[in-house]
Backbone as a printed PyTorch tensor [residue, N CA C, xyz], in Angstrom:
tensor([[[-14.9480,  16.8710,  51.4510],
         [-15.4200,  15.6160,  51.9940],
         [-16.7530,  15.2480,  51.3500]],

        [[-16.7550,  14.3580,  50.3730],
         [-18.0180,  13.9920,  49.7360],
         [-18.9960,  13.3370,  50.7070]],

        [[-18.5000,  12.5230,  51.6660],
         [-19.4070,  11.8830,  52.6170],
         [-20.0500,  12.9190,  53.5380]],

        [[-19.3520,  13.9920,  53.8400],
         [-19.9290,  15.0610,  54.6620],
         [-21.1120,  15.6870,  53.9330]],

        [[-20.9430,  15.9540,  52.6450],
         [-22.0220,  16.5530,  51.8580],
         [-23.2480,  15.6490,  51.8180]],

        [[-23.0400,  14.3550,  51.6930],
         [-24.1560,  13.4050,  51.6820],
         [-24.8710,  13.4070,  53.0250]],

        [[-24.1100,  13.3670,  54.1000],
         [-24.7070,  13.4110,  55.4370],
         [-25.4410,  14.7280,  55.6680]],

        [[-24.8570,  15.8090,  55.1880],
         [-25.4610,  17.1310,  55.3410],
         [-26.8020,  17.1980,  54.6180]],

        [[-26.8460,  16.6910,  53.4080],
         [-28.0910,  16.7020,  52.6360],
         [-29.1890,  15.9070,  53.3310]],

        [[-28.8260,  14.8170,  53.9760],
         [-29.8160,  13.9950,  54.6710],
         [-30.4450,  14.7280,  55.8560]],

        [[-29.7650,  15.7220,  56.3970],
         [-30.2700,  16.4650,  57.5600],
         [-31.1330,  17.6660,  57.1760]],

        [[-31.1720,  18.0280,  55.9060],
         [-31.8970,  19.2340,  55.4840],
         [-33.3720,  19.2040,  55.8830]],

        [[-34.1220,  18.1070,  55.6750],
         [-35.5350,  18.1270,  56.0980],
         [-35.7120,  18.3920,  57.5930]],

        [[-34.8440,  17.8330,  58.4190],
         [-34.9390,  18.0580,  59.8670],
         [-34.5890,  19.5030,  60.2120]],

        [[-33.6050,  20.0530,  59.5170],
         [-33.2500,  21.4560,  59.7310],
         [-34.4090,  22.3650,  59.3460]],

        [[-35.0590,  22.0640,  58.2250],
         [-36.2010,  22.8820,  57.7890],
         [-37.3300,  22.8410,  58.8060]],

        [[-37.6320,  21.6440,  59.2930],
         [-38.7300,  21.5160,  60.2540],
         [-38.4290,  22.3130,  61.5190]],

        [[-37.2230,  22.1770,  62.0360],
         [-36.8560,  22.8960,  63.2540],
         [-36.8340,  24.4040,  63.0090]],

        [[-36.3400,  24.8200,  61.8530],
         [-36.2860,  26.2560,  61.5330],
         [-37.6880,  26.8450,  61.4430]],

        [[-38.6260,  26.1100,  60.8580],
         [-39.9980,  26.6190,  60.7460],
         [-40.6150,  26.8370,  62.1140]],

        [[-40.3220,  25.9410,  63.0280],
         [-40.8530,  26.1060,  64.3770],
         [-40.1450,  27.2520,  65.0900]],

        [[-38.8400,  27.3250,  64.9600],
         [-38.0940,  28.4250,  65.5830],
         [-38.5590,  29.7780,  65.0590]],

        [[-38.8520,  29.8240,  63.7770],
         [-39.2270,  31.0890,  63.1380],
         [-40.7310,  31.3110,  63.1490]],

        [[-41.4260,  30.5340,  63.9370],
         [-42.8710,  30.6750,  64.0840],
         [-43.5830,  30.6420,  62.7380]],

        [[-43.2070,  29.6880,  61.9350],
         [-43.8310,  29.4190,  60.6380],
         [-43.6520,  30.5450,  59.6300]],

        [[-42.6510,  31.4040,  59.8090],
         [-42.3200,  32.4260,  58.8150],
         [-41.4130,  31.7510,  57.7880]],

        [[-41.9830,  31.2980,  56.6590],
         [-41.2130,  30.4800,  55.7110],
         [-39.9560,  31.1570,  55.1790]],

        [[-40.0070,  32.4270,  54.8990],
         [-38.8340,  33.1100,  54.3440],
         [-37.6950,  33.1410,  55.3630]],

        [[-38.0200,  33.4770,  56.5970],
         [-36.9910,  33.5210,  57.6410],
         [-36.4530,  32.1250,  57.9330]],

        [[-37.3480,  31.1280,  57.9260],
         [-36.9150,  29.7500,  58.1630],
         [-35.9610,  29.2870,  57.0620]],

        [[-36.2940,  29.5920,  55.8130],
         [-35.4090,  29.2230,  54.6990],
         [-34.0510,  29.9050,  54.8250]],

        [[-34.0640,  31.1710,  55.2140],
         [-32.8000,  31.8910,  55.4150],
         [-31.9700,  31.2440,  56.5250]],

        [[-32.6420,  30.8450,  57.5960],
         [-31.9420,  30.2240,  58.7160],
         [-31.3340,  28.8800,  58.3030]],

        [[-32.0830,  28.0920,  57.5320],
         [-31.5490,  26.8130,  57.0430],
         [-30.3580,  27.0690,  56.1320]],

        [[-30.5050,  28.0240,  55.2170],
         [-29.4120,  28.3510,  54.2960],
         [-28.1630,  28.7770,  55.0650]],

        [[-28.3480,  29.6900,  56.0110],
         [-27.2070,  30.1720,  56.7950],
         [-26.5570,  29.0380,  57.5910]],

        [[-27.3900,  28.1300,  58.1050],
         [-26.8670,  26.9830,  58.8540],
         [-26.0380,  26.0770,  57.9500]],

        [[-26.5450,  25.8160,  56.7480],
         [-25.8110,  24.9610,  55.8080],
         [-24.4990,  25.6090,  55.3760]],

        [[-24.5510,  26.9080,  55.1050],
         [-23.3290,  27.6200,  54.7110],
         [-22.3040,  27.5540,  55.8350]],

        [[-22.7500,  27.8430,  57.0610],
         [-21.8360,  27.8050,  58.2020],
         [-21.3050,  26.3930,  58.4230]],

        [[-22.1780,  25.3980,  58.2650],
         [-21.7400,  24.0130,  58.4150],
         [-20.6740,  23.6340,  57.4000]],

        [[-20.8630,  24.0730,  56.1560],
         [-19.8630,  23.7920,  55.1220],
         [-18.5560,  24.5270,  55.4020]],

        [[-18.6690,  25.7740,  55.8440],
         [-17.4620,  26.5440,  56.1580],
         [-16.6820,  25.9270,  57.3200]],

        [[-17.4100,  25.3680,  58.2650],
         [-16.7870,  24.8590,  59.4910],
         [-16.7210,  23.3340,  59.5370]],

        [[-16.8960,  22.6790,  58.3870],
         [-16.9280,  21.2150,  58.4000],
         [-15.6580,  20.5970,  58.9770]],

        [[-14.5660,  21.3090,  58.9150],
         [-13.3200,  20.7880,  59.4920],
         [-13.4090,  20.6570,  61.0160]],

        [[-14.3720,  21.3480,  61.6260],
         [-14.5400,  21.2710,  63.0800],
         [-15.4090,  20.0870,  63.5080]],

        [[-16.1960,  19.5580,  62.5540],
         [-17.0560,  18.4210,  62.8760],
         [-16.2260,  17.1490,  62.9210]],

        [[-16.4630,  16.3340,  63.9150],
         [-15.7120,  15.0940,  64.0830],
         [-16.5460,  13.9260,  63.5520]],

        [[-16.0750,  13.2350,  62.5070],
         [-16.8050,  12.0600,  62.0230],
         [-17.0610,  11.0880,  63.1680]],

        [[-18.2450,  10.5180,  63.1510],
         [-18.6320,   9.6040,  64.2220],
         [-19.4620,  10.2710,  65.2990]],

        [[-19.4650,  11.6120,  65.3100],
         [-20.3270,  12.3280,  66.2540],
         [-21.6370,  12.6560,  65.5500]],

        [[-22.6050,  13.1330,  66.3030],
         [-23.9380,  13.3790,  65.7670],
         [-23.9630,  14.6780,  64.9620]],

        [[-24.0700,  14.5430,  63.6550],
         [-24.0840,  15.7070,  62.7730],
         [-25.3210,  16.5690,  63.0150]],

        [[-26.4730,  15.9310,  63.2450],
         [-27.7000,  16.6950,  63.4610],
         [-27.5690,  17.6080,  64.6780]],

        [[-27.0400,  17.0930,  65.7680],
         [-26.8530,  17.9250,  66.9650],
         [-25.9080,  19.0810,  66.6800]],

        [[-24.8550,  18.8070,  65.9440],
         [-23.8830,  19.8440,  65.5960],
         [-24.5560,  20.9290,  64.7570]],

        [[-25.3620,  20.5150,  63.7710],
         [-26.0600,  21.4840,  62.9180],
         [-27.1250,  22.2460,  63.7020]],

        [[-27.8460,  21.5560,  64.5930],
         [-28.8380,  22.2400,  65.4230],
         [-28.1720,  23.2760,  66.3200]],

        [[-26.9690,  22.9730,  66.7990],
         [-26.2320,  23.9410,  67.6110],
         [-25.9110,  25.1750,  66.7820]],

        [[-25.4540,  24.9590,  65.5610],
         [-25.1780,  26.0860,  64.6620],
         [-26.4540,  26.8810,  64.4320]],

        [[-27.5620,  26.1780,  64.1320],
         [-28.8320,  26.8570,  63.8680],
         [-29.2960,  27.6350,  65.0920]],

        [[-29.1910,  27.0090,  66.2440],
         [-29.5970,  27.6770,  67.4860],
         [-28.8070,  28.9700,  67.6830]],

        [[-27.4950,  28.8950,  67.5110],
         [-26.6530,  30.0800,  67.7050],
         [-26.9590,  31.1640,  66.6750]],

        [[-27.1770,  30.7710,  65.4290],
         [-27.5390,  31.7590,  64.4030],
         [-28.8750,  32.4170,  64.7410]],

        [[-29.8280,  31.6140,  65.2060],
         [-31.1360,  32.1560,  65.5540],
         [-31.0400,  33.1120,  66.7410]],

        [[-30.2720,  32.7380,  67.7480],
         [-30.0900,  33.6230,  68.9080],
         [-29.4780,  34.9470,  68.4640]],

        [[-28.4660,  34.8790,  67.6050],
         [-27.8450,  36.1080,  67.1020],
         [-28.8430,  36.9500,  66.3230]],

        [[-29.6690,  36.3040,  65.5200],
         [-30.6850,  37.0260,  64.7390],
         [-31.6800,  37.7160,  65.6670]],

        [[-32.1360,  36.9900,  66.6770],
         [-33.1120,  37.5540,  67.6110],
         [-32.5160,  38.7330,  68.3650]],

        [[-31.2650,  38.6130,  68.7540],
         [-30.6160,  39.6970,  69.5020],
         [-30.4500,  40.9550,  68.6640]],

        [[-30.1790,  40.7970,  67.3890],
         [-29.8770,  41.9590,  66.5560],
         [-31.0670,  42.4530,  65.7500]],

        [[-32.1240,  41.6810,  65.7000],
         [-33.2560,  42.0400,  64.8470],
         [-34.2750,  42.9010,  65.5890]],

        [[-34.7570,  43.8880,  64.9100],
         [-35.8210,  44.7180,  65.4730],
         [-37.1460,  43.9860,  65.3390]],

        [[-37.2110,  43.0440,  64.4180],
         [-38.4480,  42.3390,  64.1160],
         [-38.6560,  41.1080,  64.9820]],

        [[-37.8850,  40.8940,  66.0230],
         [-37.9220,  39.6310,  66.7510],
         [-39.2610,  39.3510,  67.4150]],

        [[-40.0690,  40.3880,  67.6630],
         [-41.3550,  40.1570,  68.3110],
         [-42.4780,  39.8940,  67.3210]],

        [[-42.1350,  39.8850,  66.0490],
         [-43.1370,  39.6230,  65.0270],
         [-43.7150,  38.2230,  65.2380]],

        [[-45.0260,  38.1140,  65.2530],
         [-45.6620,  36.8100,  65.4490],
         [-46.4580,  36.4300,  64.2170]],

        [[-46.6850,  35.1690,  64.0830],
         [-47.4250,  34.6550,  62.9420],
         [-48.8990,  34.9600,  63.1330]],

        [[-49.5460,  35.4160,  62.0960],
         [-50.9780,  35.6610,  62.1450],
         [-51.7510,  34.3620,  62.0330]],

        [[-52.9940,  34.3920,  62.4660],
         [-53.8310,  33.2010,  62.3930],
         [-54.0360,  32.7290,  60.9620]],

        [[-53.9810,  33.6650,  59.9940],
         [-54.1680,  33.2620,  58.5960],
         [-53.0780,  32.2920,  58.1520]],

        [[-51.8650,  32.4560,  58.6500],
         [-50.7750,  31.5300,  58.3110],
         [-51.0640,  30.1610,  58.9110]],

        [[-51.5170,  30.1370,  60.1490],
         [-51.8330,  28.8590,  60.7840],
         [-52.9660,  28.1530,  60.0580]],

        [[-53.9470,  28.9090,  59.6060],
         [-55.0530,  28.3070,  58.8640],
         [-54.5330,  27.6650,  57.5880]],

        [[-53.6240,  28.3580,  56.8750],
         [-53.0520,  27.7790,  55.6500],
         [-52.2400,  26.5330,  55.9730]],

        [[-51.4900,  26.5580,  57.0710],
         [-50.6810,  25.3970,  57.4440],
         [-51.5410,  24.1880,  57.7760]],

        [[-52.6950,  24.4390,  58.3410],
         [-53.5350,  23.3330,  58.7810],
         [-54.6950,  23.0670,  57.8310]],

        [[-54.6430,  23.5930,  56.6230],
         [-55.7490,  23.4640,  55.6740],
         [-56.0430,  22.0160,  55.3110]],

        [[-55.0640,  21.1390,  55.3720],
         [-55.2620,  19.7520,  54.9740],
         [-55.7530,  18.8660,  56.1100]],

        [[-56.0790,  19.4400,  57.2510],
         [-56.5540,  18.6420,  58.3750],
         [-58.0260,  18.9320,  58.6100]],

        [[-58.6610,  18.0880,  59.3970],
         [-60.0580,  18.3470,  59.7130],
         [-60.1570,  19.5240,  60.6850]],

        [[-61.3650,  19.9890,  60.9090],
         [-61.5740,  21.1880,  61.7250],
         [-61.0610,  21.0050,  63.1540]],

        [[-61.3090,  19.8360,  63.7400],
         [-60.8750,  19.5930,  65.1160],
         [-59.3480,  19.6050,  65.2190]],

        [[-58.6810,  18.9380,  64.3000],
         [-57.2150,  18.9230,  64.3070],
         [-56.6620,  20.3160,  64.0680]],

        [[-57.3000,  21.0520,  63.1890],
         [-56.8660,  22.4140,  62.8890],
         [-56.9730,  23.2980,  64.1320]],

        [[-58.0780,  23.1710,  64.8440],
         [-58.2880,  23.9590,  66.0570],
         [-57.2360,  23.6040,  67.1060]],

        [[-56.9660,  22.3100,  67.2590],
         [-55.9740,  21.8720,  68.2440],
         [-54.5800,  22.3590,  67.8730]],

        [[-54.2670,  22.3330,  66.5850],
         [-52.9690,  22.8240,  66.1260],
         [-52.8130,  24.3090,  66.4470]],

        [[-53.8610,  25.0800,  66.2080],
         [-53.8040,  26.5180,  66.4930],
         [-53.6740,  26.7720,  67.9940]],

        [[-54.3930,  25.9920,  68.8040],
         [-54.3000,  26.1470,  70.2570],
         [-52.8950,  25.8090,  70.7500]],

        [[-52.3240,  24.7370,  70.2130],
         [-50.9720,  24.3510,  70.6060],
         [-49.9690,  25.4260,  70.2090]],

        [[-50.1080,  25.9630,  69.0070],
         [-49.1910,  27.0120,  68.5660],
         [-49.2930,  28.2420,  69.4630]],

        [[-50.5080,  28.6380,  69.7960],
         [-50.6880,  29.7980,  70.6850],
         [-50.0650,  29.5330,  72.0520]],

        [[-50.2760,  28.3250,  72.5670],
         [-49.7130,  27.9810,  73.8770],
         [-48.1860,  27.9760,  73.8150]],

        [[-47.6170,  27.4090,  72.7610],
         [-46.1570,  27.3970,  72.6170],
         [-45.6020,  28.8150,  72.5580]],

        [[-46.3000,  29.7050,  71.8640],
         [-45.8250,  31.0920,  71.7560],
         [-45.8470,  31.8080,  73.0980]],

        [[-46.7010,  31.3640,  74.0050],
         [-46.7930,  32.0170,  75.3110],
         [-45.7260,  31.5180,  76.2930]],

        [[-45.0720,  30.4210,  75.9560],
         [-44.0170,  29.8990,  76.8360],
         [-42.7720,  30.7710,  76.7500]],

        [[-41.9980,  30.8260,  77.8190],
         [-40.7000,  31.4990,  77.7340],
         [-39.8280,  30.7930,  76.6840]],

        [[-38.9960,  31.5580,  76.0110],
         [-38.1610,  31.0340,  74.9230],
         [-37.3390,  29.8220,  75.3610]],

        [[-36.7930,  29.8490,  76.5840],
         [-35.9530,  28.7490,  77.0570],
         [-36.7290,  27.4390,  77.1170]],

        [[-37.9720,  27.5020,  77.5980],
         [-38.7980,  26.2930,  77.6780],
         [-39.2000,  25.8310,  76.2820]],

        [[-39.5870,  26.7820,  75.4390],
         [-40.0300,  26.4460,  74.0840],
         [-38.9150,  25.7370,  73.3120]],

        [[-37.6840,  26.2230,  73.4280],
         [-36.5660,  25.6020,  72.7100],
         [-36.3730,  24.1510,  73.1370]],

        [[-36.4320,  23.8870,  74.4340],
         [-36.2430,  22.5240,  74.9280],
         [-37.3860,  21.6300,  74.4570]],

        [[-38.6090,  22.1110,  74.5380],
         [-39.7580,  21.3170,  74.0930],
         [-39.6430,  20.9900,  72.6090]],

        [[-39.2100,  21.9470,  71.8080],
         [-39.0780,  21.7080,  70.3700],
         [-37.9710,  20.7050,  70.0630]],

        [[-36.8370,  20.8420,  70.7200],
         [-35.7190,  19.9300,  70.4450],
         [-36.0140,  18.5070,  70.9170]],

        [[-36.5620,  18.3690,  72.1160],
         [-36.8130,  17.0380,  72.6660],
         [-38.1290,  16.4730,  72.1350]],

        [[-39.1800,  17.2860,  72.1540],
         [-40.4960,  16.8040,  71.7520],
         [-40.6940,  16.6930,  70.2560]],

        [[-40.3390,  17.7250,  69.5240],
         [-40.5580,  17.7250,  68.0730],
         [-39.4520,  16.9880,  67.3390]],

        [[-38.2210,  17.3080,  67.6580],
         [-37.0910,  16.7220,  66.9310],
         [-36.6320,  15.3900,  67.5020]],

        [[-37.0740,  15.0550,  68.7060],
         [-36.7290,  13.7660,  69.2880],
         [-35.2870,  13.6300,  69.7440]],

        [[-34.6430,  14.7550,  70.0260],
         [-33.2560,  14.6770,  70.4950],
         [-33.2230,  14.1510,  71.9260]],

        [[-32.2430,  13.3180,  72.2390],
         [-32.0460,  12.9220,  73.6400],
         [-31.6620,  14.1490,  74.4760]],

        [[-31.8700,  14.0560,  75.7730],
         [-31.5880,  15.1910,  76.6540],
         [-30.1650,  15.7070,  76.4950]],

        [[-29.2140,  14.8040,  76.4340],
         [-27.8080,  15.2040,  76.3220],
         [-27.5220,  15.9890,  75.0550]],

        [[-28.1220,  15.5640,  73.9400],
         [-27.9060,  16.2760,  72.6800],
         [-28.5930,  17.6390,  72.7000]],

        [[-29.8010,  17.6940,  73.2610],
         [-30.4920,  18.9820,  73.3790],
         [-29.6690,  19.9310,  74.2510]],

        [[-29.0890,  19.3990,  75.3120],
         [-28.2440,  20.2160,  76.1900],
         [-27.0450,  20.7550,  75.4250]],

        [[-26.4410,  19.9180,  74.5900],
         [-25.2840,  20.3580,  73.8020],
         [-25.6790,  21.4350,  72.7990]],

        [[-26.8370,  21.2670,  72.1600],
         [-27.3070,  22.2630,  71.1920],
         [-27.4980,  23.6150,  71.8680]],

        [[-28.1020,  23.5910,  73.0520],
         [-28.4240,  24.8350,  73.7530],
         [-27.2800,  25.3550,  74.6160]],

        [[-26.2600,  24.5340,  74.8110],
         [-25.1240,  24.9570,  75.6260],
         [-25.4510,  25.0570,  77.1060]],

        [[-26.2950,  24.1310,  77.5840],
         [-26.6930,  24.1190,  78.9960],
         [-26.5310,  22.7010,  79.5400]],

        [[-26.4860,  22.5390,  80.8660],
         [-26.3790,  21.1980,  81.4430],
         [-27.6460,  20.3670,  81.1920]],

        [[-27.4800,  19.0470,  81.1780],
         [-28.5990,  18.1300,  80.9500],
         [-29.6820,  18.3050,  82.0100]],

        [[-29.2880,  18.5470,  83.2440],
         [-30.2700,  18.7500,  84.3090],
         [-31.1820,  19.9370,  84.0400]],

        [[-30.6340,  20.9820,  83.4520],
         [-31.4410,  22.1590,  83.1070],
         [-32.4240,  21.8020,  81.9960]],

        [[-31.9860,  20.9720,  81.0400],
         [-32.8920,  20.5290,  79.9720],
         [-34.0700,  19.7860,  80.5860]],

        [[-33.7840,  18.8550,  81.4900],
         [-34.8510,  18.0840,  82.1330],
         [-35.8050,  19.0030,  82.9020]],

        [[-35.2480,  19.9500,  83.6160],
         [-36.0560,  20.8760,  84.4000],
         [-36.9410,  21.7360,  83.4990]],

        [[-36.3390,  22.3080,  82.4520],
         [-37.1120,  23.1610,  81.5430],
         [-38.1760,  22.3610,  80.8000]],

        [[-37.8540,  21.1260,  80.4530],
         [-38.8230,  20.2830,  79.7640],
         [-40.0020,  19.9810,  80.6800]],

        [[-39.7140,  19.6310,  81.9130],
         [-40.7730,  19.3350,  82.8750],
         [-41.6480,  20.5650,  83.1230]],

        [[-41.0050,  21.6990,  83.3930],
         [-41.7650,  22.9280,  83.6380],
         [-42.5150,  23.3670,  82.3810]],

        [[-41.8910,  23.1940,  81.2270],
         [-42.5260,  23.5770,  79.9670],
         [-43.7460,  22.7340,  79.6590]],

        [[-43.6350,  21.4260,  79.8750],
         [-44.7900,  20.5430,  79.6520],
         [-45.9260,  20.9000,  80.5980]],

        [[-45.5760,  21.1540,  81.8590],
         [-46.6050,  21.5420,  82.8280],
         [-47.2710,  22.8530,  82.3980]],

        [[-46.4700,  23.8280,  82.0040],
         [-47.0190,  25.1190,  81.5690],
         [-47.9060,  24.9450,  80.3390]],

        [[-47.5000,  24.0820,  79.4100],
         [-48.3270,  23.8230,  78.2270],
         [-49.6690,  23.2270,  78.6230]],

        [[-49.6470,  22.2540,  79.5560],
         [-50.9100,  21.6570,  80.0080],
         [-51.8180,  22.7220,  80.6130]],

        [[-51.2490,  23.5890,  81.4350],
         [-52.0410,  24.6560,  82.0580],
         [-52.6120,  25.5810,  80.9840]],

        [[-51.7710,  25.9860,  80.0440],
         [-52.2260,  26.8890,  78.9830],
         [-53.2970,  26.2350,  78.1190]],

        [[-53.1300,  24.9700,  77.8060],
         [-54.1180,  24.2810,  76.9770],
         [-55.4020,  24.0230,  77.7510]],

        [[-55.3110,  23.8140,  79.0650],
         [-56.5110,  23.6270,  79.8800],
         [-57.3200,  24.9080,  79.9930]],

        [[-56.6720,  26.0640,  79.8530],
         [-57.3910,  27.3370,  79.8980],
         [-58.3710,  27.4510,  78.7430]],

        [[-58.1070,  26.7550,  77.6430],
         [-58.9610,  26.8190,  76.4650],
         [-60.2530,  26.0580,  76.6930]],

        [[-60.2190,  24.9580,  77.4640],
         [-61.3680,  24.0810,  77.6340],
         [-62.5700,  24.7850,  78.2520]],

        [[-62.4290,  25.5500,  79.3670],
         [-63.6070,  26.2040,  79.9340],
         [-64.2990,  27.1370,  78.9420]],

        [[-63.5540,  27.8270,  78.1100],
         [-64.1520,  28.7230,  77.1250],
         [-65.0010,  27.9180,  76.1560]],

        [[-64.5220,  26.7570,  75.7130],
         [-65.2830,  25.9150,  74.7950],
         [-66.5760,  25.4550,  75.4500]],

        [[-66.5080,  25.0420,  76.7340],
         [-67.7020,  24.5760,  77.4290],
         [-68.7150,  25.7040,  77.5950]],

        [[-68.2310,  26.9110,  77.8600],
         [-69.1290,  28.0570,  77.9850],
         [-69.8260,  28.3300,  76.6640]],

        [[-69.0940,  28.2360,  75.5680],
         [-69.6850,  28.4680,  74.2530],
         [-70.6940,  27.3840,  73.9160]],

        [[-70.3990,  26.1420,  74.2740],
         [-71.3110,  25.0380,  73.9780],
         [-72.5840,  25.1500,  74.8120]],

        [[-72.4500,  25.6550,  76.0380],
         [-73.6040,  25.7850,  76.9250],
         [-74.5080,  26.9400,  76.5200]],

        [[-73.9470,  27.9210,  75.8340],
         [-74.7290,  29.1120,  75.4740],
         [-75.7220,  28.8440,  74.3710]]])
């Protein structure tokens, strides 16, 4: 299907962005996840129905591959060091860089279920129904996790503010 290949290529940047977030900015693992997703998508293209959302279908594949990787990998608790975040935010001003690092730390502290919903809805802009399909959960659960996740993020990010004020006062 030549049109499938064209549609697939158009989704690669979105797949890369989502993979980088899922893999906590580990570029090698993110690239592997994108590659595996594309290979699986090509192998299973006969299962995709033209007229349906290809991005959601690919995100579902990526999500399932990532879950399988996390379940079988001994390295699943590996976290990104601050040096990686500094390199990622090198092109921003100091304030933006600090906020990016704080947001990343807060996201890492969220339970995986909340983080996945926040990334799909907040970062990727998927509607609730599509995020639910990707994760294999009801739409109501997506809404609940998103609400609780946003609240938890606000709490985690607010914890940073008193420390800054204490440092400024000293």
